[in-house]
PDB file of C-alpha atoms in Angstrom:
ATOM      1  CA  MET A   1    -195.774  68.716 131.563  1.00 63.00           C
ATOM      2  CA  TYR A   2    -197.554  67.981 134.783  1.00 84.00           C
ATOM      3  CA  ARG A   3    -201.297  68.437 134.701  1.00 93.00           C
ATOM      4  CA  ILE A   4    -202.993  68.709 138.092  1.00 96.00           C
ATOM      5  CA  ALA A   5    -206.774  68.579 138.349  1.00 97.00           C
ATOM      6  CA  VAL A   6    -208.674  69.905 141.361  1.00 97.00           C
ATOM      7  CA  LEU A   7    -212.269  68.790 141.917  1.00 98.00           C
ATOM      8  CA  ALA A   8    -214.014  70.639 144.746  1.00 97.00           C
ATOM      9  CA  ASP A   9    -217.636  71.723 144.983  1.00 93.00           C
ATOM     10  CA  GLN A  10    -216.782  74.916 146.900  1.00 94.00           C
ATOM     11  CA  ASP A  11    -215.129  77.755 144.955  1.00 95.00           C
ATOM     12  CA  GLU A  12    -213.060  78.933 147.921  1.00 95.00           C
ATOM     13  CA  ALA A  13    -211.653  75.451 148.586  1.00 95.00           C
ATOM     14  CA  ARG A  14    -210.893  74.821 144.905  1.00 96.00           C
ATOM     15  CA  LYS A  15    -209.022  78.133 144.579  1.00 96.00           C
ATOM     16  CA  GLY A  16    -207.198  77.558 147.864  1.00 96.00           C
ATOM     17  CA  TYR A  17    -205.971  74.110 146.833  1.00 97.00           C
ATOM     18  CA  ALA A  18    -204.840  75.432 143.442  1.00 97.00           C
ATOM     19  CA  GLU A  19    -202.911  78.278 145.089  1.00 97.00           C
ATOM     20  CA  GLN A  20    -201.206  75.952 147.577  1.00 97.00           C
ATOM     21  CA  ILE A  21    -200.265  73.557 144.763  1.00 96.00           C
ATOM     22  CA  ALA A  22    -198.845  76.411 142.644  1.00 96.00           C
ATOM     23  CA  ARG A  23    -196.755  77.767 145.555  1.00 96.00           C
ATOM     24  CA  PHE A  24    -195.478  74.304 146.442  1.00 95.00           C
ATOM     25  CA  CYS A  25    -194.556  73.489 142.847  1.00 93.00           C
ATOM     26  CA  GLN A  26    -192.747  76.806 142.393  1.00 93.00           C
ATOM     27  CA  THR A  27    -190.474  75.956 145.325  1.00 92.00           C
ATOM     28  CA  LYS A  28    -189.609  72.693 143.526  1.00 89.00           C
ATOM     29  CA  GLY A  29    -189.010  74.411 140.179  1.00 89.00           C
ATOM     30  CA  LEU A  30    -192.151  72.915 138.648  1.00 88.00           C
ATOM     31  CA  PHE A  31    -194.820  74.859 136.793  1.00 91.00           C
ATOM     32  CA  PRO A  32    -197.722  72.491 136.160  1.00 92.00           C
ATOM     33  CA  GLN A  33    -200.994  73.203 134.452  1.00 95.00           C
ATOM     34  CA  ILE A  34    -203.557  73.401 137.276  1.00 96.00           C
ATOM     35  CA  GLU A  35    -207.194  73.027 136.328  1.00 95.00           C
ATOM     36  CA  GLY A  36    -210.127  73.380 138.721  1.00 95.00           C
ATOM     37  CA  CYS A  37    -213.612  71.938 138.321  1.00 95.00           C
ATOM     38  CA  SER A  38    -216.713  72.287 140.460  1.00 93.00           C
ATOM     39  CA  ASN A  39    -218.700  69.317 139.189  1.00 93.00           C
ATOM     40  CA  GLN A  40    -217.910  65.729 138.348  1.00 95.00           C
ATOM     41  CA  GLU A  41    -219.329  65.815 134.828  1.00 95.00           C
ATOM     42  CA  GLN A  42    -216.994  68.599 133.727  1.00 95.00           C
ATOM     43  CA  PHE A  43    -214.094  67.029 135.623  1.00 96.00           C
ATOM     44  CA  PHE A  44    -214.432  63.634 133.941  1.00 97.00           C
ATOM     45  CA  GLU A  45    -214.992  65.191 130.498  1.00 96.00           C
ATOM     46  CA  ASN A  46    -211.630  66.920 130.960  1.00 94.00           C
ATOM     47  CA  VAL A  47    -210.026  63.708 132.246  1.00 95.00           C
ATOM     48  CA  GLN A  48    -211.215  61.832 129.142  1.00 94.00           C
ATOM     49  CA  LYS A  49    -209.533  64.442 126.913  1.00 94.00           C
ATOM     50  CA  THR A  50    -206.242  64.629 128.839  1.00 93.00           C
ATOM     51  CA  ALA A  51    -205.468  62.472 131.854  1.00 94.00           C
ATOM     52  CA  PRO A  52    -204.029  64.394 134.816  1.00 95.00           C
ATOM     53  CA  THR A  53    -200.757  63.314 136.407  1.00 94.00           C
ATOM     54  CA  ASN A  54    -202.109  64.349 139.823  1.00 95.00           C
ATOM     55  CA  ALA A  55    -205.533  65.180 141.228  1.00 97.00           C
ATOM     56  CA  VAL A  56    -207.102  66.625 144.351  1.00 98.00           C
ATOM     57  CA  ILE A  57    -210.620  65.383 145.099  1.00 98.00           C
ATOM     58  CA  ALA A  58    -212.468  67.403 147.766  1.00 97.00           C
ATOM     59  CA  LEU A  59    -216.130  66.417 147.682  1.00 97.00           C
ATOM     60  CA  PRO A  60    -218.386  65.629 150.640  1.00 96.00           C
ATOM     61  CA  GLY A  61    -219.401  62.111 151.592  1.00 96.00           C
ATOM     62  CA  VAL A  62    -220.087  59.414 149.056  1.00 97.00           C
ATOM     63  CA  ALA A  63    -219.694  61.866 146.163  1.00 97.00           C
ATOM     64  CA  GLY A  64    -215.963  61.985 146.937  1.00 97.00           C
ATOM     65  CA  LEU A  65    -215.742  58.206 147.187  1.00 98.00           C
ATOM     66  CA  ASN A  66    -217.481  57.800 143.829  1.00 97.00           C
ATOM     67  CA  ALA A  67    -215.212  60.377 142.179  1.00 98.00           C
ATOM     68  CA  VAL A  68    -212.042  58.742 143.511  1.00 98.00           C
ATOM     69  CA  GLU A  69    -213.205  55.260 142.453  1.00 98.00           C
ATOM     70  CA  HIS A  70    -214.060  56.497 138.963  1.00 97.00           C
ATOM     71  CA  LEU A  71    -210.812  58.457 138.602  1.00 98.00           C
ATOM     72  CA  ARG A  72    -208.767  55.451 139.687  1.00 97.00           C
ATOM     73  CA  SER A  73    -210.553  53.257 137.109  1.00 96.00           C
ATOM     74  CA  VAL A  74    -209.955  55.651 134.190  1.00 96.00           C
ATOM     75  CA  CYS A  75    -206.512  56.947 135.282  1.00 95.00           C
ATOM     76  CA  PRO A  76    -204.776  54.207 137.266  1.00 94.00           C
ATOM     77  CA  ALA A  77    -201.440  56.073 137.353  1.00 92.00           C
ATOM     78  CA  CYS A  78    -202.861  59.383 138.615  1.00 95.00           C
ATOM     79  CA  ALA A  79    -201.559  60.443 142.044  1.00 95.00           C
ATOM     80  CA  ILE A  80    -204.492  61.457 144.253  1.00 97.00           C
ATOM     81  CA  ILE A  81    -204.971  63.577 147.360  1.00 98.00           C
ATOM     82  CA  TRP A  82    -208.471  62.943 148.709  1.00 98.00           C
ATOM     83  CA  CYS A  83    -210.091  65.335 151.196  1.00 98.00           C
ATOM     84  CA  SER A  84    -213.347  64.180 152.789  1.00 98.00           C
ATOM     85  CA  ASP A  85    -215.725  64.976 155.611  1.00 97.00           C
ATOM     86  CA  LEU A  86    -216.180  61.234 156.274  1.00 97.00           C
ATOM     87  CA  ASP A  87    -213.468  58.782 157.301  1.00 97.00           C
ATOM     88  CA  PHE A  88    -212.852  56.828 154.112  1.00 98.00           C
ATOM     89  CA  SER A  89    -209.252  56.039 155.046  1.00 96.00           C
ATOM     90  CA  LEU A  90    -209.712  52.292 154.507  1.00 97.00           C
ATOM     91  CA  GLN A  91    -211.228  52.897 151.076  1.00 97.00           C
ATOM     92  CA  ALA A  92    -208.408  55.345 150.305  1.00 97.00           C
ATOM     93  CA  PHE A  93    -205.876  52.636 151.098  1.00 97.00           C
ATOM     94  CA  ARG A  94    -207.758  50.098 148.989  1.00 97.00           C
ATOM     95  CA  LEU A  95    -207.867  52.558 146.065  1.00 97.00           C
ATOM     96  CA  ARG A  96    -204.130  53.331 146.394  1.00 96.00           C
ATOM     97  CA  VAL A  97    -204.736  57.018 147.134  1.00 97.00           C
ATOM     98  CA  GLU A  98    -201.418  58.704 147.866  1.00 96.00           C
ATOM     99  CA  TYR A  99    -202.788  60.863 150.675  1.00 97.00           C
ATOM    100  CA  PHE A 100    -206.136  61.001 152.498  1.00 98.00           C
ATOM    101  CA  ILE A 101    -207.137  64.001 154.635  1.00 97.00           C
ATOM    102  CA  LEU A 102    -210.129  64.005 156.953  1.00 97.00           C
ATOM    103  CA  GLU A 103    -211.727  67.477 157.060  1.00 95.00           C
ATOM    104  CA  PRO A 104    -211.142  70.091 158.285  1.00 95.00           C
ATOM    105  CA  VAL A 105    -208.118  70.311 155.992  1.00 95.00           C
ATOM    106  CA  SER A 106    -205.284  72.373 157.433  1.00 95.00           C
ATOM    107  CA  ALA A 107    -202.559  73.977 155.355  1.00 94.00           C
ATOM    108  CA  GLY A 108    -200.065  71.693 157.104  1.00 95.00           C
ATOM    109  CA  SER A 109    -201.897  68.466 156.301  1.00 96.00           C
ATOM    110  CA  PHE A 110    -202.338  69.513 152.670  1.00 97.00           C
ATOM    111  CA  GLN A 111    -198.622  70.381 152.532  1.00 95.00           C
ATOM    112  CA  GLN A 112    -197.840  66.852 153.780  1.00 96.00           C
ATOM    113  CA  GLY A 113    -199.924  65.432 150.933  1.00 95.00           C
ATOM    114  CA  LEU A 114    -197.997  67.526 148.424  1.00 95.00           C
ATOM    115  CA  ASN A 115    -194.733  66.291 149.944  1.00 94.00           C
ATOM    116  CA  VAL A 116    -195.919  62.702 149.445  1.00 93.00           C
ATOM    117  CA  TRP A 117    -196.644  63.465 145.775  1.00 88.00           C
ATOM    118  CA  PHE A 118    -193.177  64.887 145.290  1.00 84.00           C
ATOM    119  CA  ALA A 119    -191.429  62.099 147.224  1.00 87.00           C
ATOM    120  CA  ASN A 120    -193.221  59.449 145.146  1.00 77.00           C
ATOM    121  CA  LYS A 121    -192.283  61.282 141.939  1.00 67.00           C
ATOM    122  CA  GLU A 122    -188.614  61.193 142.961  1.00 58.00           C
ATOM    123  CA  PHE A 123    -188.852  57.533 143.986  1.00 47.00           C
ATOM    124  CA  TYR A 124    -190.435  56.380 140.733  1.00 46.00           C
ATOM    125  CA  ALA A 125    -188.007  58.462 138.683  1.00 51.00           C
ATOM    126  CA  SER A 126    -185.096  56.677 140.410  1.00 45.00           C
ATOM    127  CA  VAL A 127    -186.405  53.144 139.771  1.00 40.00           C
ATOM    128  CA  PRO A 128    -184.574  51.627 136.790  1.00 46.00           C
ATOM    129  CA  ILE A 129    -186.764  50.214 134.063  1.00 39.00           C
ATOM    130  CA  THR A 130    -185.571  46.905 132.677  1.00 39.00           C
ATOM    131  CA  ASN A 131    -186.956  44.489 130.131  1.00 40.00           C
ATOM    132  CA  GLU A 132    -185.388  41.452 131.736  1.00 41.00           C
ATOM    133  CA  THR A 133    -187.511  38.344 132.173  1.00 40.00           C
ATOM    134  CA  ASN A 134    -186.700  35.401 134.381  1.00 39.00           C
TER     135      ASN A 134
END
């Protein structure tokens, strides 16, 4: 089962992201567990218990950068959409974030991030796994 975590300090944003994710996943025939958190402590306690397959981080400034860095270190395979009020696009690239959105976040830009998640899921599912060594 897919587990998607949403970390946003604003209730309205957190609920909005969760609703957009649920609608998008329904169109793809997926019904993930979507969990929202408003603070990093609670978020990372939950991550320690069960690692998410995907995450949305929407925190202002350096708080977002710190959360993404920490998430990447504890869950290296987690697909991340990062929404920020500061241009951390270079750091997002360095941290292998699947999609970075500079605020204000539009429904269209968030939809593009979700499409990237789904496209990467299909790509990785199609890659054959072999145990061959040269």
